[in-house]
């Protein structure tokens, strides 16, 4: 990626190091002023451990305690209530789900599970609609361009999911039932044996709430209720070898079986035939990894990770010769090497090498149209470095990365972030960054669309922000502008995909939080102005304004709370004609309560869409009405 600005990154890095040299001899006063070790630590913003208050990038941390407090059961809905994120879904639980971050679509948001890339090479997006929250320990969300650390897809941000595995001995069993024939449950155990920690979780869910498509809008669609059945499991083993070395391995797997509606499914050669058919998807995802960490001395720490993510999906239809009868298989194999150096008390440098091997197969790629699995493969070699430092009132983060793909060539991305502590409570932040997205296999090879000569999409962002923290209060404001070029879009002139489109996204995010004793209140609002620069129109399905408010009280045996989310009207394509339309604004509220009968036994109650709001995330597709669920949890 050519840019004079990012060619100067190495020079800026040296300049930043020169201004940070006073940190080479830390004073006793600074050491005594170090914050408490209980402050949250995150990894995703720099790929190394960093205390949350010192992070320059806009970050949201969702802990296991947050998940349990909110009684969240839907990962897409949990994420969509965070600043800068929006979600669309074509039906009920487990249906096709898209996540938007700062206006970037699903193929522009990188999703990781324990550091492994979940984005499939087939579409460039992550298949995560069926991820069960009972298998999650915490979630780190970094908003904004992060290709300088993670490579392709990280245009709108990075969502990293860490699978379940606590630090103390614990065991729990929980179950819940409610509206829409819903039933879910989970068993989780963590045990420590001297220097060994073993964690395991098994979870399952099923529901059959409503028809995915509203038959009032699409009469030819099957009006029966569409169900979902999901099973997930995690297993994590960690072993310490003395104080300097840690080894580990983890496995996460899920199977998601979903009924869905296709308004255009019809027998081959008779597209006007009734579509009252049944369509089903059976998707499986498995993620394994092995990792090691060794501290050589007081300065150097080495890390290594090896892992693989596989996706297999089979779609079937009761309509003869349906185009919904197809199979998909995808694989990401990754190897990561990283060296961290502590250059001074508050200055660290990281150097890394990533290797990615991707393969994707689909019956849709078969040039003979005989429904034969046809596949493509590629690999990418990537080198990156990062510098993070703090001196008195100044903070700096510098990243530089080069990715070399075997099929579409190379891309160089960078990030420069600077923070200045105006007062003890107020931090001002400025940041410039670049990102890219490698074309997916669908972009390159899909019949009557693909173009093997496509180049990566490119994005550049600038951002300014304020962060405030005092006592029980915290607040953040970020204003950003991102321009994306070489967007991949179908060209009627060449009758295939081309790098012809450009898009502009600008906006602002405001976050507020207050916590005192048993009370906790959180607020976020996002303004988003998107534009397809070729047409001057807003990008589809991005609400220009969203706001979310949450309040919880945890006192004694009782815990009660609620959340309200609002999304403004946004553009979409009509489900029947594809004409441009507007989806109405909506406001959705949820309420939760729990009661500790004993220290081990807890009763839970939650209500989703408490005011029975009628709304759509995608034109023609149904969403939950008012729904009530009750559950029980036993801790041992």
XYZ file of N, CA and C in Angstrom, residues 4 22 61 119 122 129 171 177 187 191 196 224 249 268 271 443 462 524-525 527 547 613:
66
model
N 3.141 8.096 1.365
C 4.314 8.776 1.896
C 4.245 8.870 3.406
N 14.034 9.316 28.678
C 14.073 9.502 30.121
C 13.540 8.308 30.886
N -14.123 -3.865 26.889
C -13.852 -5.167 27.493
C -15.144 -5.711 28.098
N -12.534 -15.436 10.435
C -13.011 -15.016 9.111
C -12.655 -16.075 8.074
N -13.645 -17.970 2.190
C -14.681 -18.017 1.162
C -15.351 -16.660 0.977
N -22.673 -16.659 13.908
C -24.049 -16.489 14.358
C -24.474 -17.490 15.416
N -17.045 -24.666 39.507
C -17.888 -25.534 38.680
C -19.307 -24.991 38.733
N -35.208 -21.843 30.218
C -36.274 -22.162 29.273
C -37.186 -20.952 29.154
N -22.628 -26.673 31.294
C -21.853 -27.199 32.423
C -20.420 -26.730 32.231
N -10.347 -26.530 37.179
C -9.624 -27.114 38.297
C -8.134 -26.814 38.155
N -0.788 -26.900 37.061
C -1.618 -27.246 35.901
C -3.039 -26.735 36.102
N -43.938 -21.591 8.136
C -43.773 -22.357 9.371
C -42.636 -21.779 10.218
N -2.805 -25.465 25.530
C -3.539 -25.858 24.332
C -5.025 -25.687 24.605
N -35.309 -25.440 -10.585
C -34.485 -24.930 -11.672
C -35.318 -24.830 -12.953
N -38.499 -20.206 -12.028
C -38.307 -19.298 -10.906
C -39.596 -18.720 -10.347
N -14.877 -13.379 -4.155
C -14.524 -12.237 -5.008
C -13.671 -12.673 -6.187
N -8.158 8.619 10.108
C -7.628 9.553 11.100
C -8.646 9.623 12.235
N -23.701 4.593 25.830
C -22.905 4.851 24.637
C -23.803 5.333 23.513
N -23.272 6.211 22.702
C -23.983 6.741 21.537
C -23.007 6.820 20.374
N -22.637 8.180 16.287
C -23.116 8.867 15.089
C -22.288 8.383 13.918
N -27.973 4.504 20.170
C -27.716 4.828 21.565
C -28.125 3.643 22.426
N -41.682 -4.271 20.781
C -41.450 -3.422 19.614
C -41.445 -4.269 18.342
